[in-house]
Amino acid sequence: MLQRKTSCSYIDYKLVMIAPNANEAALRTVMVDLLNTVVFETKRTAKFRTLLKRIERTLKNIEPIFYGYERLRKVLYRPESETKMFIYYVANGKEVVLECSEIKCWNVYKKFLHANKLIGLDNMLLRFFQSELQDNLSSSRRSLFEIYALGDKLDQVLAAVTKQTDGFSESCSVPGLPDVIIGLDFHLQELKRMVLKDDTQVVTVSAPGGCGKTTLVKMLCHDNEIKGIFGDNIFYVTVSRTTSLKTLIQKLFAHFHVNHCELQTDEEAKNQLENFMRQMGSKNILLVLDDVWSESESLIEDLKFPISGYKILVTSRFLFSRFGSTYELTLLNDQDAKTLFCSSAFHNMNSINVPDDLVNKMVKYCKGFPLALTVIGASLCGQNVVKWRSTLKKWSEGQSIFHSSSRLLLSLQSSVDALEDLPILRDCFLDLGLFPEDEKITASALMDMWVESYNLDDEGMYTSEYLLELSSRNLLNLVLTRKDGSELEGYCNEHYVTQHDLLRDLAIHLSSQDPIAQRTRLLVEIYKNQIPTWWIQQKQEPMAARLLSIATDESFSSIWYDLNTPNVEVLVLNIRSRKYKLPPFIKKMNKLKVLIITSYGMCPCELHELQFVSSLSNLKRIRLEHLTLSHSIQSILELYELKKLSVIMCEIGSALASCTNVTLPNLLELEIDRCYDLTEIPSEFCSLDHLKKLSITNCHELHSLPKGLGSLSNLEILRIHSCTRLVRLPDSIRFLGNLVFLDISDCLSINMLPYELGKLNGLRVIKMSGCRGLEELPDSVIDLCLLEDVICDEETSYLWSYYEDDLCDLKINTVEDDRFANFMKIVAR
């Protein structure tokens, strides 16, 4: 605990001398104590350092207020009960700060909650002293003043958790509605009238990006009258720019749990879907196609079937005149625009002395675009009037970002400009443009990039903070799909990031300001084998790009032109074809540190020429997702500098079985997730002497682990989660003396634990909920003297209760057993 000084510092003495009553003296005391605690904790721990530094800056901005008697009296010109309550919360805030170093490194959920508490503490300080801070806060200090309502946001995120079943496709269920919807009631009634017309099959909602098309359509889908007509037959599909008819139909079949992975042609897919819908009988059907681009107009025509009661509702930035019934969504009127803007800029607070005419000018500049009103309002929340005026002046002097009258994007840029004093955070936002439109981005992939690109910590502390910060600024949506309090720091394969198309466009545009050869981030999209002209005509001079993203569609035939990019450190390959060859020029990327290859097709992509990476001596992290891997994976298993290997949703079983040598002397982390053909782990992997984290999850065909697993002497984290056929852990596990965290949750077939499990004398956390076959614990668990947390279901908690008296630090955390999830795992077996 923090040791308080016995003698007053100069500031303490000065504050005490001018304290005229008990409340003022108490307030000064707790504020000084909080500042000392924050400074102390910032030096003591690296955890939450960004947030602690922010609180420290806030406290130092507040500090001068205490030197002026009248200024302090002005602050305290409020009910005495409110002042006392604030003093109480500040005193409690000190305890929150001191808890920073106590939060376990593996507990992401608790860290997320604790970050929320720290942000709330900073917000509370700003609110209480806001009237006097107007003259003190630096114009560059971006207040977090209740911009987030992060506690509410966390509840929303966790409420929106969706449990994924086996397979790559997403549900076609209707997404939820945003918390605040303003100005769309009239549009809802008009749109509903058009949709329910007997002679209309296709209705298109058209408007520029950020106008609320998607929100309006979601409102319609959740409307009671619409649900009464269509029932459960409302299907919602987001159509990306490269979505083919076959892919879209496969998504629908996946929603119905119908296996049509091998549909050969678009015509076959179309016929199969029509037949399926006809089999639904006389039921009404509403198919929503969200965000259809002009190139995909033919999809709408192909999905028109002469079926009674079948309707198609489309949202698009484009007008599709051939379908006749188009509802052109207009911008918000002045009154609704101001209401929406103020709800984001001020929440439930007063306008903190911002003149009404200044608010009106801001609203006018946003041109009635809902997204602009929301994002800009949030960016100004808690800012002083000077900041408002300077922002308005910059806008009035600027030109359109895209040189095409798109003032919405100009407005959105100010949200990124607000990151001016946080350059790494700005870079992290721009990096989001490296991934495909309308696809979820795995948080783990972003962390891999950011750790190596910006020299961040390997444990993921700062990368997690950056995700939270960008989320709180409404620049991305962070979706946490697990909340059991046991997720490991840095293991985020089940956490995702999504982003509005407009914000992605903004990230891409800001990354494309320099000439192509001089850009830091180079984004290339190849459609129908049409290589960009600048690439074909490229001269021999090297390009400056450090981050390179190449996206290809389903028809790409892997015919490559040479590309001279010797400075690339991060390569992201976004694939949709069934077969794919790595580009030969990858062999010349001698500075490459991170390689991310992801297939977004319905079936795994056959990856060829993987041996090209064998010469990349600086490669640190490889992430392979939704691929079919051959024996050429051997070339990866011999990379000397590789620190992390992630294999996600890949067909890898036969490839691993053929491996004869695993030489990864510097590998620290190995992740294998949702590889359904994996039956066993080759014994060669037991030679990874430096491995610290081993995660094998959701591999339902895995029936055994290598007997020599105990040879991984430096292993600290072992996750064997949802491996439903796994019967037991190898006895050699007792030799893992450095093991801190063990997760065997949802391993349904494990019926006993190793007899000498108690020899894991460094073990602190065991997660074992859903181990349905386990009936007893070995007596040796009584020797787990450092064990702090057991996370299990109610039945397993009874087994541990017999040892509570002997394990004095043990805390048994009971989680609710998910019967449906267990049923799905049994079916998968």
JSON list of N, CA and C in Angstrom, two decimals, residues 784-826:
[
{"chain": "A", "resi": 784, "resn": "LEU", "atom": "N", "xyz": [-1.55, -27.33, -4.21]},
{"chain": "A", "resi": 784, "resn": "LEU", "atom": "CA", "xyz": [-1.52, -26.15, -5.07]},
{"chain": "A", "resi": 784, "resn": "LEU", "atom": "C", "xyz": [-1.59, -24.90, -4.19]},
{"chain": "A", "resi": 785, "resn": "CYS", "atom": "N", "xyz": [-0.51, -24.64, -3.50]},
{"chain": "A", "resi": 785, "resn": "CYS", "atom": "CA", "xyz": [-0.51, -23.62, -2.45]},
{"chain": "A", "resi": 785, "resn": "CYS", "atom": "C", "xyz": [-0.68, -22.19, -2.98]},
{"chain": "A", "resi": 786, "resn": "LEU", "atom": "N", "xyz": [-0.35, -21.95, -4.26]},
{"chain": "A", "resi": 786, "resn": "LEU", "atom": "CA", "xyz": [-0.49, -20.60, -4.82]},
{"chain": "A", "resi": 786, "resn": "LEU", "atom": "C", "xyz": [-1.79, -20.40, -5.58]},
{"chain": "A", "resi": 787, "resn": "LEU", "atom": "N", "xyz": [-2.62, -21.42, -5.63]},
{"chain": "A", "resi": 787, "resn": "LEU", "atom": "CA", "xyz": [-3.86, -21.34, -6.39]},
{"chain": "A", "resi": 787, "resn": "LEU", "atom": "C", "xyz": [-4.79, -20.27, -5.80]},
{"chain": "A", "resi": 788, "resn": "GLU", "atom": "N", "xyz": [-5.20, -19.33, -6.66]},
{"chain": "A", "resi": 788, "resn": "GLU", "atom": "CA", "xyz": [-6.04, -18.22, -6.23]},
{"chain": "A", "resi": 788, "resn": "GLU", "atom": "C", "xyz": [-7.47, -18.31, -6.75]},
{"chain": "A", "resi": 789, "resn": "ASP", "atom": "N", "xyz": [-7.63, -18.71, -8.00]},
{"chain": "A", "resi": 789, "resn": "ASP", "atom": "CA", "xyz": [-8.96, -18.70, -8.62]},
{"chain": "A", "resi": 789, "resn": "ASP", "atom": "C", "xyz": [-9.23, -20.01, -9.33]},
{"chain": "A", "resi": 790, "resn": "VAL", "atom": "N", "xyz": [-10.41, -20.56, -9.05]},
{"chain": "A", "resi": 790, "resn": "VAL", "atom": "CA", "xyz": [-10.96, -21.66, -9.83]},
{"chain": "A", "resi": 790, "resn": "VAL", "atom": "C", "xyz": [-12.27, -21.18, -10.42]},
{"chain": "A", "resi": 791, "resn": "ILE", "atom": "N", "xyz": [-12.36, -21.22, -11.74]},
{"chain": "A", "resi": 791, "resn": "ILE", "atom": "CA", "xyz": [-13.56, -20.76, -12.45]},
{"chain": "A", "resi": 791, "resn": "ILE", "atom": "C", "xyz": [-14.24, -21.98, -13.02]},
{"chain": "A", "resi": 792, "resn": "CYS", "atom": "N", "xyz": [-15.43, -22.30, -12.51]},
{"chain": "A", "resi": 792, "resn": "CYS", "atom": "CA", "xyz": [-16.07, -23.57, -12.87]},
{"chain": "A", "resi": 792, "resn": "CYS", "atom": "C", "xyz": [-17.58, -23.43, -12.78]},
{"chain": "A", "resi": 793, "resn": "ASP", "atom": "N", "xyz": [-18.27, -24.51, -13.17]},
{"chain": "A", "resi": 793, "resn": "ASP", "atom": "CA", "xyz": [-19.72, -24.54, -13.03]},
{"chain": "A", "resi": 793, "resn": "ASP", "atom": "C", "xyz": [-20.08, -25.00, -11.61]},
{"chain": "A", "resi": 794, "resn": "GLU", "atom": "N", "xyz": [-21.37, -24.98, -11.33]},
{"chain": "A", "resi": 794, "resn": "GLU", "atom": "CA", "xyz": [-21.81, -25.27, -9.96]},
{"chain": "A", "resi": 794, "resn": "GLU", "atom": "C", "xyz": [-21.46, -26.68, -9.53]},
{"chain": "A", "resi": 795, "resn": "GLU", "atom": "N", "xyz": [-21.60, -27.66, -10.42]},
{"chain": "A", "resi": 795, "resn": "GLU", "atom": "CA", "xyz": [-21.30, -29.04, -10.05]},
{"chain": "A", "resi": 795, "resn": "GLU", "atom": "C", "xyz": [-19.83, -29.22, -9.68]},
{"chain": "A", "resi": 796, "resn": "THR", "atom": "N", "xyz": [-18.96, -28.62, -10.49]},
{"chain": "A", "resi": 796, "resn": "THR", "atom": "CA", "xyz": [-17.52, -28.75, -10.22]},
{"chain": "A", "resi": 796, "resn": "THR", "atom": "C", "xyz": [-17.13, -27.99, -8.95]},
{"chain": "A", "resi": 797, "resn": "SER", "atom": "N", "xyz": [-17.86, -26.93, -8.64]},
{"chain": "A", "resi": 797, "resn": "SER", "atom": "CA", "xyz": [-17.53, -26.16, -7.43]},
{"chain": "A", "resi": 797, "resn": "SER", "atom": "C", "xyz": [-17.67, -27.01, -6.18]},
{"chain": "A", "resi": 798, "resn": "TYR", "atom": "N", "xyz": [-18.59, -28.00, -6.20]},
{"chain": "A", "resi": 798, "resn": "TYR", "atom": "CA", "xyz": [-18.73, -28.88, -5.04]},
{"chain": "A", "resi": 798, "resn": "TYR", "atom": "C", "xyz": [-17.46, -29.71, -4.82]},
{"chain": "A", "resi": 799, "resn": "LEU", "atom": "N", "xyz": [-16.83, -30.11, -5.92]},
{"chain": "A", "resi": 799, "resn": "LEU", "atom": "CA", "xyz": [-15.59, -30.89, -5.79]},
{"chain": "A", "resi": 799, "resn": "LEU", "atom": "C", "xyz": [-14.50, -30.07, -5.13]},
{"chain": "A", "resi": 800, "resn": "TRP", "atom": "N", "xyz": [-14.43, -28.78, -5.48]},
{"chain": "A", "resi": 800, "resn": "TRP", "atom": "CA", "xyz": [-13.39, -27.91, -4.93]},
{"chain": "A", "resi": 800, "resn": "TRP", "atom": "C", "xyz": [-13.69, -27.46, -3.50]},
{"chain": "A", "resi": 801, "resn": "SER", "atom": "N", "xyz": [-14.96, -27.48, -3.14]},
{"chain": "A", "resi": 801, "resn": "SER", "atom": "CA", "xyz": [-15.32, -26.98, -1.81]},
{"chain": "A", "resi": 801, "resn": "SER", "atom": "C", "xyz": [-14.66, -27.79, -0.69]},
{"chain": "A", "resi": 802, "resn": "TYR", "atom": "N", "xyz": [-14.31, -29.06, -0.95]},
{"chain": "A", "resi": 802, "resn": "TYR", "atom": "CA", "xyz": [-13.66, -29.88, 0.07]},
{"chain": "A", "resi": 802, "resn": "TYR", "atom": "C", "xyz": [-12.25, -29.41, 0.40]},
{"chain": "A", "resi": 803, "resn": "TYR", "atom": "N", "xyz": [-11.67, -28.60, -0.48]},
{"chain": "A", "resi": 803, "resn": "TYR", "atom": "CA", "xyz": [-10.28, -28.18, -0.29]},
{"chain": "A", "resi": 803, "resn": "TYR", "atom": "C", "xyz": [-10.15, -26.71, 0.09]},
{"chain": "A", "resi": 804, "resn": "GLU", "atom": "N", "xyz": [-11.26, -26.03, 0.25]},
{"chain": "A", "resi": 804, "resn": "GLU", "atom": "CA", "xyz": [-11.22, -24.60, 0.55]},
{"chain": "A", "resi": 804, "resn": "GLU", "atom": "C", "xyz": [-10.47, -24.30, 1.85]},
{"chain": "A", "resi": 805, "resn": "ASP", "atom": "N", "xyz": [-10.65, -25.13, 2.86]},
{"chain": "A", "resi": 805, "resn": "ASP", "atom": "CA", "xyz": [-9.99, -24.87, 4.15]},
{"chain": "A", "resi": 805, "resn": "ASP", "atom": "C", "xyz": [-8.48, -25.05, 4.05]},
{"chain": "A", "resi": 806, "resn": "ASP", "atom": "N", "xyz": [-8.03, -25.93, 3.18]},
{"chain": "A", "resi": 806, "resn": "ASP", "atom": "CA", "xyz": [-6.58, -26.19, 3.06]},
{"chain": "A", "resi": 806, "resn": "ASP", "atom": "C", "xyz": [-5.90, -25.19, 2.13]},
{"chain": "A", "resi": 807, "resn": "LEU", "atom": "N", "xyz": [-6.64, -24.68, 1.14]},
{"chain": "A", "resi": 807, "resn": "LEU", "atom": "CA", "xyz": [-6.08, -23.71, 0.21]},
{"chain": "A", "resi": 807, "resn": "LEU", "atom": "C", "xyz": [-6.61, -22.34, 0.62]},
{"chain": "A", "resi": 808, "resn": "CYS", "atom": "N", "xyz": [-5.87, -21.66, 1.49]},
{"chain": "A", "resi": 808, "resn": "CYS", "atom": "CA", "xyz": [-6.37, -20.46, 2.14]},
{"chain": "A", "resi": 808, "resn": "CYS", "atom": "C", "xyz": [-6.64, -19.31, 1.19]},
{"chain": "A", "resi": 809, "resn": "ASP", "atom": "N", "xyz": [-5.92, -19.24, 0.05]},
{"chain": "A", "resi": 809, "resn": "ASP", "atom": "CA", "xyz": [-6.12, -18.13, -0.89]},
{"chain": "A", "resi": 809, "resn": "ASP", "atom": "C", "xyz": [-7.11, -18.46, -2.00]},
{"chain": "A", "resi": 810, "resn": "LEU", "atom": "N", "xyz": [-7.70, -19.64, -1.95]},
{"chain": "A", "resi": 810, "resn": "LEU", "atom": "CA", "xyz": [-8.55, -20.10, -3.05]},
{"chain": "A", "resi": 810, "resn": "LEU", "atom": "C", "xyz": [-9.89, -19.37, -3.06]},
{"chain": "A", "resi": 811, "resn": "LYS", "atom": "N", "xyz": [-10.26, -18.92, -4.27]},
{"chain": "A", "resi": 811, "resn": "LYS", "atom": "CA", "xyz": [-11.58, -18.34, -4.49]},
{"chain": "A", "resi": 811, "resn": "LYS", "atom": "C", "xyz": [-12.24, -19.12, -5.61]},
{"chain": "A", "resi": 812, "resn": "ILE", "atom": "N", "xyz": [-13.41, -19.69, -5.31]},
{"chain": "A", "resi": 812, "resn": "ILE", "atom": "CA", "xyz": [-14.15, -20.47, -6.29]},
{"chain": "A", "resi": 812, "resn": "ILE", "atom": "C", "xyz": [-15.17, -19.57, -6.97]},
{"chain": "A", "resi": 813, "resn": "ASN", "atom": "N", "xyz": [-14.99, -19.38, -8.27]},
{"chain": "A", "resi": 813, "resn": "ASN", "atom": "CA", "xyz": [-15.88, -18.51, -9.05]},
{"chain": "A", "resi": 813, "resn": "ASN", "atom": "C", "xyz": [-16.81, -19.39, -9.88]},
{"chain": "A", "resi": 814, "resn": "THR", "atom": "N", "xyz": [-18.08, -19.36, -9.56]},
{"chain": "A", "resi": 814, "resn": "THR", "atom": "CA", "xyz": [-19.05, -20.19, -10.26]},
{"chain": "A", "resi": 814, "resn": "THR", "atom": "C", "xyz": [-19.66, -19.40, -11.41]},
{"chain": "A", "resi": 815, "resn": "VAL", "atom": "N", "xyz": [-19.61, -19.99, -12.61]},
{"chain": "A", "resi": 815, "resn": "VAL", "atom": "CA", "xyz": [-20.22, -19.37, -13.78]},
{"chain": "A", "resi": 815, "resn": "VAL", "atom": "C", "xyz": [-21.41, -20.20, -14.20]},
{"chain": "A", "resi": 816, "resn": "GLU", "atom": "N", "xyz": [-22.37, -19.55, -14.85]},
{"chain": "A", "resi": 816, "resn": "GLU", "atom": "CA", "xyz": [-23.59, -20.23, -15.27]},
{"chain": "A", "resi": 816, "resn": "GLU", "atom": "C", "xyz": [-23.27, -21.20, -16.40]},
{"chain": "A", "resi": 817, "resn": "ASP", "atom": "N", "xyz": [-23.77, -22.40, -16.26]},
{"chain": "A", "resi": 817, "resn": "ASP", "atom": "CA", "xyz": [-23.55, -23.42, -17.28]},
{"chain": "A", "resi": 817, "resn": "ASP", "atom": "C", "xyz": [-24.46, -23.17, -18.47]},
{"chain": "A", "resi": 818, "resn": "ASP", "atom": "N", "xyz": [-23.89, -23.13, -19.65]},
{"chain": "A", "resi": 818, "resn": "ASP", "atom": "CA", "xyz": [-24.65, -22.87, -20.87]},
{"chain": "A", "resi": 818, "resn": "ASP", "atom": "C", "xyz": [-25.05, -24.21, -21.49]},
{"chain": "A", "resi": 819, "resn": "ARG", "atom": "N", "xyz": [-26.27, -24.63, -21.22]},
{"chain": "A", "resi": 819, "resn": "ARG", "atom": "CA", "xyz": [-26.73, -25.93, -21.70]},
{"chain": "A", "resi": 819, "resn": "ARG", "atom": "C", "xyz": [-26.77, -26.00, -23.22]},
{"chain": "A", "resi": 820, "resn": "PHE", "atom": "N", "xyz": [-27.21, -24.90, -23.84]},
{"chain": "A", "resi": 820, "resn": "PHE", "atom": "CA", "xyz": [-27.31, -24.89, -25.30]},
{"chain": "A", "resi": 820, "resn": "PHE", "atom": "C", "xyz": [-25.93, -25.02, -25.94]},
{"chain": "A", "resi": 821, "resn": "ALA", "atom": "N", "xyz": [-24.95, -24.29, -25.39]},
{"chain": "A", "resi": 821, "resn": "ALA", "atom": "CA", "xyz": [-23.60, -24.36, -25.96]},
{"chain": "A", "resi": 821, "resn": "ALA", "atom": "C", "xyz": [-23.04, -25.77, -25.82]},
{"chain": "A", "resi": 822, "resn": "ASN", "atom": "N", "xyz": [-23.28, -26.41, -24.68]},
{"chain": "A", "resi": 822, "resn": "ASN", "atom": "CA", "xyz": [-22.80, -27.77, -24.50]},
{"chain": "A", "resi": 822, "resn": "ASN", "atom": "C", "xyz": [-23.48, -28.73, -25.48]},
{"chain": "A", "resi": 823, "resn": "PHE", "atom": "N", "xyz": [-24.77, -28.49, -25.70]},
{"chain": "A", "resi": 823, "resn": "PHE", "atom": "CA", "xyz": [-25.50, -29.33, -26.66]},
{"chain": "A", "resi": 823, "resn": "PHE", "atom": "C", "xyz": [-24.88, -29.21, -28.05]},
{"chain": "A", "resi": 824, "resn": "MET", "atom": "N", "xyz": [-24.54, -27.97, -28.46]},
{"chain": "A", "resi": 824, "resn": "MET", "atom": "CA", "xyz": [-23.95, -27.75, -29.77]},
{"chain": "A", "resi": 824, "resn": "MET", "atom": "C", "xyz": [-22.60, -28.44, -29.88]},
{"chain": "A", "resi": 825, "resn": "LYS", "atom": "N", "xyz": [-21.84, -28.45, -28.78]},
{"chain": "A", "resi": 825, "resn": "LYS", "atom": "CA", "xyz": [-20.54, -29.12, -28.80]},
{"chain": "A", "resi": 825, "resn": "LYS", "atom": "C", "xyz": [-20.71, -30.63, -28.93]},
{"chain": "A", "resi": 826, "resn": "ILE", "atom": "N", "xyz": [-21.74, -31.18, -28.25]},
{"chain": "A", "resi": 826, "resn": "ILE", "atom": "CA", "xyz": [-21.99, -32.61, -28.34]},
{"chain": "A", "resi": 826, "resn": "ILE", "atom": "C", "xyz": [-22.40, -32.98, -29.76]}
]
